[in-house]
CSV table of C-alpha atoms and ligand atoms in Angstrom, one decimal:
chain,number,residue,atom,x,y,z
S,1,UNK,CA,-31.8,-8.5,18.0
S,2,UNK,CA,-30.6,-5.7,20.3
S,3,UNK,CA,-28.7,-2.8,18.7
S,4,UNK,CA,-26.4,-0.9,20.5
S,5,UNK,CA,-28.9,2.2,20.2
S,6,UNK,CA,-32.3,2.1,21.8
S,7,UNK,CA,-35.4,3.7,20.1
S,8,UNK,CA,-35.3,6.0,23.1
S,9,UNK,CA,-32.2,7.3,22.5
S,10,UNK,CA,-33.6,8.4,18.8
S,11,UNK,CA,-36.2,10.0,20.6
S,12,UNK,CA,-33.8,12.1,22.9
S,13,UNK,CA,-32.1,13.0,19.9
S,14,UNK,CA,-34.9,13.9,17.9
S,15,UNK,CA,-36.4,16.0,20.8
S,16,UNK,CA,-33.3,18.1,20.9
S,17,UNK,CA,-33.3,18.8,17.1
S,18,UNK,CA,-36.9,20.0,17.4
S,19,UNK,CA,-36.0,22.0,20.1
S,20,UNK,CA,-33.4,24.0,18.3
S,21,UNK,CA,-34.2,27.4,17.6
S,22,UNK,CA,-33.3,28.4,13.8
S,23,UNK,CA,-29.7,29.3,13.2
S,24,UNK,CA,-26.8,27.3,12.6
S,25,UNK,CA,-26.2,23.6,13.6
S,26,UNK,CA,-22.8,22.1,13.1
S,27,UNK,CA,-21.6,18.6,13.2
S,28,UNK,CA,-17.8,18.2,14.6
S,29,UNK,CA,-15.5,15.7,14.3
S,30,UNK,CA,-12.2,14.9,15.7
S,31,UNK,CA,-8.9,16.2,13.9
S,32,UNK,CA,-7.6,14.7,10.6
S,33,UNK,CA,-11.0,13.0,10.6
S,34,UNK,CA,-11.1,9.2,9.5
S,35,UNK,CA,-13.7,7.8,7.3
S,36,UNK,CA,-15.8,6.5,10.4
S,37,UNK,CA,-15.9,10.3,11.7
S,38,UNK,CA,-16.8,11.5,8.3
S,39,UNK,CA,-19.4,8.9,7.6
S,40,UNK,CA,-21.0,9.7,10.9
S,41,UNK,CA,-21.1,13.2,10.3
S,42,UNK,CA,-22.8,12.9,6.8
S,43,UNK,CA,-25.5,10.4,8.7
S,44,UNK,CA,-25.9,13.1,11.1
S,45,UNK,CA,-26.3,15.8,8.7
S,46,UNK,CA,-29.5,13.9,6.9
S,47,UNK,CA,-30.8,13.0,10.4
S,48,UNK,CA,-30.8,17.0,10.9
S,49,UNK,CA,-31.9,17.7,7.7
S,50,UNK,CA,-34.9,15.4,8.0
S,51,UNK,CA,-35.9,16.3,11.5
S,52,UNK,CA,-35.5,20.3,11.2
S,53,UNK,CA,-38.9,21.7,10.4
S,54,UNK,CA,-37.1,24.9,10.1
S,55,UNK,CA,-34.7,25.4,7.4
S,56,UNK,CA,-31.4,24.9,9.3
S,57,UNK,CA,-27.7,25.8,8.0
S,58,UNK,CA,-26.0,22.6,8.7
S,59,UNK,CA,-22.0,22.7,8.8
S,60,UNK,CA,-19.5,20.0,8.8
S,61,UNK,CA,-16.3,20.9,10.7
S,62,UNK,CA,-13.1,19.5,11.2
S,63,UNK,CA,-9.5,20.6,12.4
S,64,UNK,CA,-6.2,19.5,10.5
S,65,UNK,CA,-8.4,18.5,7.6
S,66,UNK,CA,-9.4,14.8,6.5
S,67,UNK,CA,-7.2,11.5,6.3
S,68,UNK,CA,-6.5,10.5,2.8
S,69,UNK,CA,-8.7,7.8,2.7
S,70,UNK,CA,-11.5,10.2,4.0
S,71,UNK,CA,-10.7,12.4,1.1
S,72,UNK,CA,-10.8,9.7,-1.2
S,73,UNK,CA,-14.1,8.6,-0.2
S,74,UNK,CA,-15.5,12.2,-0.2
S,75,UNK,CA,-14.4,12.6,-3.7
S,76,UNK,CA,-16.3,9.4,-4.8
S,77,UNK,CA,-19.2,9.4,-2.9
S,78,UNK,CA,-19.9,13.0,-2.0
S,79,UNK,CA,-18.2,15.4,-4.1
S,80,UNK,CA,-20.4,18.8,-3.3
S,81,UNK,CA,-20.0,18.0,0.3
S,82,UNK,CA,-18.1,21.0,2.1
S,83,UNK,CA,-16.1,20.2,5.0
S,84,UNK,CA,-14.9,23.5,6.9
S,85,UNK,CA,-11.3,22.9,8.5
S,86,UNK,CA,-12.0,25.1,11.3
S,87,UNK,CA,-14.4,26.7,13.8
S,88,UNK,CA,-16.4,29.2,11.5
S,89,UNK,CA,-18.0,31.1,14.4
S,90,UNK,CA,-21.6,31.0,14.0
S,91,UNK,CA,-22.6,27.4,15.2
S,92,UNK,CA,-25.6,27.8,17.6
S,93,UNK,CA,-25.7,23.9,18.5
S,94,UNK,CA,-23.4,21.3,17.7
S,95,UNK,CA,-23.4,17.2,17.3
S,96,UNK,CA,-20.2,15.9,18.0
S,97,UNK,CA,-19.3,12.6,16.5
S,98,UNK,CA,-16.6,10.0,17.3
S,99,UNK,CA,-14.7,12.2,19.4
S,100,UNK,CA,-14.0,11.8,22.8
S,101,UNK,CA,-11.8,14.4,24.2
S,102,UNK,CA,-11.3,18.2,23.8
S,103,UNK,CA,-7.9,17.7,22.6
S,104,UNK,CA,-9.4,15.9,19.8
S,105,UNK,CA,-11.9,18.7,18.8
S,106,UNK,CA,-8.4,20.6,18.8
S,107,UNK,CA,-9.6,24.1,17.4
S,108,UNK,CA,-13.2,23.3,17.4
S,109,UNK,CA,-13.3,22.5,21.1
S,110,UNK,CA,-14.9,26.1,21.7
S,111,UNK,CA,-18.0,24.5,20.4
S,112,UNK,CA,-18.3,22.9,23.8
S,113,UNK,CA,-19.4,26.3,25.3
S,114,UNK,CA,-22.7,26.1,23.2
S,115,UNK,CA,-25.4,23.1,23.6
S,116,UNK,CA,-23.8,19.8,22.2
S,117,UNK,CA,-24.8,16.3,21.7
S,118,UNK,CA,-22.5,13.7,21.4
S,119,UNK,CA,-22.4,10.2,19.6
S,120,UNK,CA,-19.3,7.9,20.3
S,121,UNK,CA,-17.9,4.8,20.8
S,122,UNK,CA,-14.3,5.1,22.5
S,123,UNK,CA,-13.8,3.7,25.5
S,124,UNK,CA,-13.7,6.6,27.6
S,125,UNK,CA,-15.5,9.9,26.6
S,126,UNK,CA,-14.6,13.3,28.5
S,127,UNK,CA,-17.5,15.3,26.5
S,128,UNK,CA,-20.5,13.6,27.6
S,129,UNK,CA,-20.7,15.1,31.4
S,130,UNK,CA,-21.9,18.4,29.5
S,131,UNK,CA,-23.6,17.3,26.7
S,132,UNK,CA,-27.6,17.6,26.3
S,133,UNK,CA,-27.6,14.3,24.7
S,134,UNK,CA,-25.3,11.7,24.8
S,135,UNK,CA,-25.1,8.4,22.7
S,136,UNK,CA,-22.0,6.8,24.1
S,137,UNK,CA,-21.7,2.8,23.2
S,138,UNK,CA,-18.2,1.8,23.9
S,139,UNK,CA,-18.9,-1.7,23.0
S,140,UNK,CA,-19.9,-0.4,19.7
S,141,UNK,CA,-17.1,-1.2,16.8
S,142,UNK,CA,-17.9,2.2,15.1
S,143,UNK,CA,-19.8,5.4,15.3
S,144,UNK,CA,-20.9,5.0,11.9
S,145,UNK,CA,-22.8,1.8,13.4
S,146,UNK,CA,-24.4,4.0,16.0
S,147,UNK,CA,-25.5,6.7,13.5
S,148,UNK,CA,-26.9,4.1,11.0
S,149,UNK,CA,-29.0,2.6,14.2
S,150,UNK,CA,-30.3,6.5,14.4
S,151,UNK,CA,-31.0,6.3,10.8
S,152,UNK,CA,-33.0,3.4,11.0
S,153,UNK,CA,-35.1,4.0,13.9
S,154,UNK,CA,-35.9,8.1,13.2
S,155,UNK,CA,-36.9,6.7,9.4
S,156,UNK,CA,-34.9,9.2,7.7
S,157,UNK,CA,-34.4,8.2,3.9
S,158,UNK,CA,-31.0,9.3,3.2
S,159,UNK,CA,-29.2,9.7,-0.1
S,160,UNK,CA,-28.0,5.8,-0.7
S,161,UNK,CA,-24.4,7.2,-1.2
S,162,UNK,CA,-24.6,8.4,2.5
S,163,UNK,CA,-25.6,4.7,3.3
S,164,UNK,CA,-22.7,3.6,1.1
S,165,UNK,CA,-20.6,6.1,3.1
S,166,UNK,CA,-21.7,4.6,6.3
S,167,UNK,CA,-20.7,1.2,5.2
S,168,UNK,CA,-17.3,2.6,4.6
S,169,UNK,CA,-16.8,4.1,8.2
S,170,UNK,CA,-17.9,0.7,9.8
S,171,UNK,CA,-15.4,-1.3,7.3
S,172,UNK,CA,-12.7,1.2,8.5
S,173,UNK,CA,-13.2,0.9,12.1
S,174,UNK,CA,-13.5,-2.6,12.0
S,175,UNK,CA,-10.4,-3.5,10.1
S,176,UNK,CA,-12.9,-4.7,7.2
S,177,UNK,CA,-15.2,-6.5,9.7
S,178,UNK,CA,-12.1,-8.3,11.9
S,179,UNK,CA,-13.5,-6.5,14.8
S,180,UNK,CA,-17.5,-7.0,13.7
S,181,UNK,CA,-19.6,-8.1,16.4
S,182,UNK,CA,-23.2,-9.4,15.7
S,183,UNK,CA,-25.0,-6.0,15.7
S,184,UNK,CA,-22.3,-4.8,13.3
S,185,UNK,CA,-23.8,-7.5,10.8
S,186,UNK,CA,-27.5,-6.7,11.5
S,187,UNK,CA,-26.8,-3.1,10.8
S,188,UNK,CA,-24.7,-4.0,7.6
S,189,UNK,CA,-27.5,-5.8,6.3
S,190,UNK,CA,-30.2,-2.8,6.8
S,191,UNK,CA,-27.4,-0.6,5.1
S,192,UNK,CA,-27.4,-2.8,2.3
S,193,UNK,CA,-30.7,-3.6,1.8
S,194,UNK,CA,-31.7,0.1,1.7
S,195,UNK,CA,-29.3,1.4,-1.1
S,196,UNK,CA,-25.9,1.1,0.1
S,197,UNK,CA,-23.3,-0.3,-1.7
S,198,UNK,CA,-21.2,-2.7,-0.2
S,199,UNK,CA,-18.7,-3.4,-3.0
S,200,UNK,CA,-18.2,-0.1,-3.9
S,201,UNK,CA,-17.3,0.9,-0.2
S,202,UNK,CA,-14.9,-1.7,0.2
S,203,UNK,CA,-13.4,-1.1,-3.4
S,204,UNK,CA,-12.7,2.4,-2.3
S,205,UNK,CA,-11.2,1.5,0.9
S,206,UNK,CA,-8.9,-1.3,-0.2
S,207,UNK,CA,-7.6,-0.4,-3.8
S,208,UNK,CA,-4.4,1.6,-3.3
S,209,UNK,CA,-3.3,3.7,-6.1
S,210,UNK,CA,0.3,2.5,-7.3
S,211,UNK,CA,2.0,5.4,-9.0
S,212,UNK,CA,3.8,4.7,-12.8
S,213,UNK,CA,7.3,4.6,-11.0
S,214,UNK,CA,6.5,2.1,-8.7
S,215,UNK,CA,4.8,0.0,-11.3
S,216,UNK,CA,7.8,0.2,-13.5
S,217,UNK,CA,10.4,-0.5,-10.5
S,218,UNK,CA,8.3,-3.4,-9.7
S,219,UNK,CA,8.4,-5.0,-13.3
S,220,UNK,CA,11.8,-4.1,-14.0
S,221,UNK,CA,12.8,-5.4,-10.5
S,222,UNK,CA,10.9,-8.6,-11.6
S,223,UNK,CA,12.7,-9.2,-14.7
S,224,UNK,CA,15.9,-8.8,-13.9
S,225,UNK,CA,15.5,-11.3,-10.8
S,226,UNK,CA,18.2,-14.0,-10.2
S,227,UNK,CA,17.0,-17.0,-8.5
S,228,UNK,CA,19.0,-19.5,-6.1
S,229,UNK,CA,18.5,-22.3,-4.2
S,230,UNK,CA,19.6,-22.6,-0.7
S,231,UNK,CA,19.8,-26.3,-0.1
S,232,UNK,CA,16.5,-27.8,-1.7
S,233,UNK,CA,14.2,-26.0,0.7
S,234,UNK,CA,14.4,-22.5,0.1
S,235,UNK,CA,14.4,-19.9,-2.8
S,236,UNK,CA,16.5,-16.7,-2.5
S,237,UNK,CA,15.7,-14.3,-5.2
S,238,UNK,CA,18.1,-11.4,-6.1
S,239,UNK,CA,17.5,-8.3,-7.9
S,240,UNK,CA,19.0,-4.9,-9.0
S,241,UNK,CA,16.7,-1.9,-8.8
S,242,UNK,CA,17.5,1.6,-7.6
S,243,UNK,CA,13.6,2.8,-6.6
S,244,UNK,CA,10.8,1.4,-5.0
S,245,UNK,CA,12.7,-1.8,-3.2
S,246,UNK,CA,10.1,-2.3,-0.8
S,247,UNK,CA,7.3,-2.8,-3.4
S,248,UNK,CA,9.7,-5.0,-5.5
S,249,UNK,CA,10.8,-7.2,-2.5
S,250,UNK,CA,7.1,-7.3,-1.6
S,251,UNK,CA,6.1,-8.9,-5.0
S,252,UNK,CA,9.0,-11.2,-4.6
S,253,UNK,CA,7.9,-12.7,-1.5
S,254,UNK,CA,4.3,-12.8,-2.3
S,255,UNK,CA,5.4,-14.8,-5.4
S,256,UNK,CA,7.1,-17.4,-3.4
S,257,UNK,CA,10.5,-16.1,-2.4
S,258,UNK,CA,11.8,-17.2,0.9
S,259,UNK,CA,14.5,-14.4,1.0
S,260,UNK,CA,14.4,-11.4,-1.3
S,261,UNK,CA,17.5,-8.8,-1.9
S,262,UNK,CA,17.4,-5.7,-3.6
S,263,UNK,CA,20.6,-4.1,-4.6
S,264,UNK,CA,20.8,-0.6,-5.6
S,265,UNK,CA,23.7,1.3,-7.2
S,266,UNK,CA,24.6,4.7,-5.6
S,267,UNK,CA,27.2,7.2,-6.3
S,268,UNK,CA,30.0,5.5,-4.4
S,269,UNK,CA,27.6,3.7,-2.6
S,270,UNK,CA,25.6,0.5,-2.6
S,271,UNK,CA,22.2,-0.2,-0.8
S,272,UNK,CA,21.0,-3.7,-0.3
S,273,UNK,CA,17.7,-4.1,1.0
S,274,UNK,CA,16.5,-7.8,2.4
S,275,UNK,CA,13.0,-9.1,3.1
S,276,UNK,CA,12.4,-12.7,4.5
S,277,UNK,CA,9.2,-14.7,4.1
S,278,UNK,CA,7.4,-15.7,7.5
S,279,UNK,CA,7.9,-19.2,7.0
S,280,UNK,CA,11.6,-19.1,6.2
S,281,UNK,CA,12.0,-17.2,9.5
S,282,UNK,CA,10.5,-19.8,11.5
S,283,UNK,CA,13.5,-22.2,10.7
S,284,UNK,CA,15.7,-19.8,12.5
S,285,UNK,CA,13.9,-19.4,15.7
S,286,UNK,CA,14.6,-16.2,17.4
S,287,UNK,CA,17.4,-15.0,15.0
S,288,UNK,CA,16.6,-12.1,13.2
S,289,UNK,CA,17.9,-13.1,10.0
S,290,UNK,CA,17.4,-10.2,7.7
S,291,UNK,CA,19.0,-7.7,10.2
S,292,UNK,CA,21.8,-10.4,10.8
S,293,UNK,CA,22.3,-10.4,7.2
S,294,UNK,CA,22.4,-6.7,6.6
S,295,UNK,CA,24.9,-6.6,9.5
S,296,UNK,CA,27.2,-9.0,8.0
S,297,UNK,CA,27.1,-6.9,4.6
S,298,UNK,CA,28.3,-3.9,6.8
S,299,UNK,CA,30.8,-6.0,8.5
S,300,UNK,CA,32.3,-7.4,5.3
S,301,UNK,CA,31.9,-4.2,3.2
S,302,UNK,CA,32.3,-1.6,5.3
S,303,UNK,CA,29.2,0.7,6.3
S,304,UNK,CA,25.8,0.6,8.1
S,305,UNK,CA,23.4,-2.2,8.5
S,306,UNK,CA,20.5,-3.2,10.8
S,307,UNK,CA,16.6,-3.5,10.9
S,308,UNK,CA,14.4,-6.7,12.0
S,309,UNK,CA,14.1,-10.1,11.6
S,310,UNK,CA,12.2,-10.4,8.4
S,311,UNK,CA,13.1,-6.8,7.1
S,312,UNK,CA,16.3,-4.9,7.1
S,313,UNK,CA,19.0,-3.1,5.0
S,314,UNK,CA,22.3,-2.0,4.6
S,315,UNK,CA,24.5,1.0,3.1
S,316,UNK,CA,27.8,0.2,1.9
S,317,UNK,CA,30.4,3.1,1.6
S,318,UNK,CA,31.5,1.9,-1.8
S,319,UNK,CA,30.6,0.4,-5.3
S,320,UNK,CA,30.4,-3.4,-4.7
S,321,UNK,CA,30.5,-6.2,-7.6
S,322,UNK,CA,27.4,-8.2,-7.7
S,323,UNK,CA,29.9,-11.1,-7.5
S,324,UNK,CA,30.9,-10.0,-4.2
S,325,UNK,CA,27.2,-9.5,-2.9
S,326,UNK,CA,26.5,-12.9,-4.3
S,327,UNK,CA,29.9,-14.5,-2.4
S,328,UNK,CA,28.8,-12.7,0.7
S,329,UNK,CA,25.5,-14.1,0.9
S,330,UNK,CA,26.7,-17.4,0.1
S,331,UNK,CA,29.2,-17.7,2.8
S,332,UNK,CA,26.5,-16.4,5.3
S,333,UNK,CA,24.1,-19.1,4.7
S,334,UNK,CA,26.8,-21.9,4.6
S,335,UNK,CA,27.5,-20.9,8.3
S,336,UNK,CA,23.8,-21.9,8.9
S,337,UNK,CA,24.3,-25.3,7.0
S,338,UNK,CA,22.9,-24.3,3.6
S,339,UNK,CA,24.7,-24.4,0.3
S,340,UNK,CA,23.9,-21.9,-2.5
S,341,UNK,CA,23.1,-22.9,-6.0
S,342,UNK,CA,21.9,-21.5,-9.2
S,343,UNK,CA,18.5,-21.9,-10.4
S,344,UNK,CA,18.8,-19.2,-13.0
S,345,UNK,CA,20.8,-16.1,-12.6
S,346,UNK,CA,18.3,-13.5,-14.4
S,347,UNK,CA,20.1,-10.1,-15.1
S,348,UNK,CA,20.8,-8.5,-12.1
S,349,UNK,CA,24.3,-9.1,-12.3
S,350,UNK,CA,24.8,-7.2,-15.3
S,351,UNK,CA,22.4,-4.3,-14.3
S,352,UNK,CA,24.3,-3.5,-11.0
S,353,UNK,CA,27.9,-4.1,-12.5
F,1,LIG,MN1,-14.4,5.3,15.5
């Protein structure tokens, strides 16, 4: 299979590294570095270490820190790695990864006055013209993929955790392989065969840490939920919860509710949050059902409301009794040909009284 990088590119990089005099080589990423940039930088660091005969000082640089998920990856896979959040002023040459403009380099753009290499996959790259060596492949789904190919050609044997990092970089930029190409799978196969841990990479990227308060809100919200029928075809879930309403409503919709509503008691106010499932939305064509219901609440009860077809909210300027809320919902849907029936009332009315 033809990969994005050619052996000749790898040779150019080797010559460039071998031609460097003693001193400090830096690896620069775009500001607020994402997992693709960080994985590429760590991969390049391994290449530089392996190709440098003279002991070289290698620094990894960014500006405006790291993205949250990059921090998490670093914590788990390379906790000893130092990422410097500025130009330390001692770089004699730089490898710039996953970056296409001086603006993206931000405070690191001063590095462009010294010799540099560019490895990138962005559509257009403004840095390659002045570069000593550039490996710019807009068709590649990630820079990590290009760096992995360089590691492969140069027969570098990196720490397996760096290979796991590169897998994470690829997964991130391909949106968990949705944007993968045949080359991506070839590189992934190589990375996993050589010690990269696919499962670990995907777990770190996809496991969202949920706060204890969100867990409690979700469980409370679910346990109080009242269930209603709209004709025979749709299920309405209404609950009373004062925090993390979005998370509670997401859980209700994922559990199969067609429309989910959270009521929150506020001092002298009532907040109503609404979610509508994709399948229920289709029944109303272009009518933005959630925002219309929010506006309906605001009009009937006094306050403001708005949002989108599937997600909306209203803030009412007074305490509203749950019975009144249910009456308004029933009236709104009656006009659309639905009659509201009770499946199980739950405890939401007591909680929100
Ligand atoms: Mn990228």
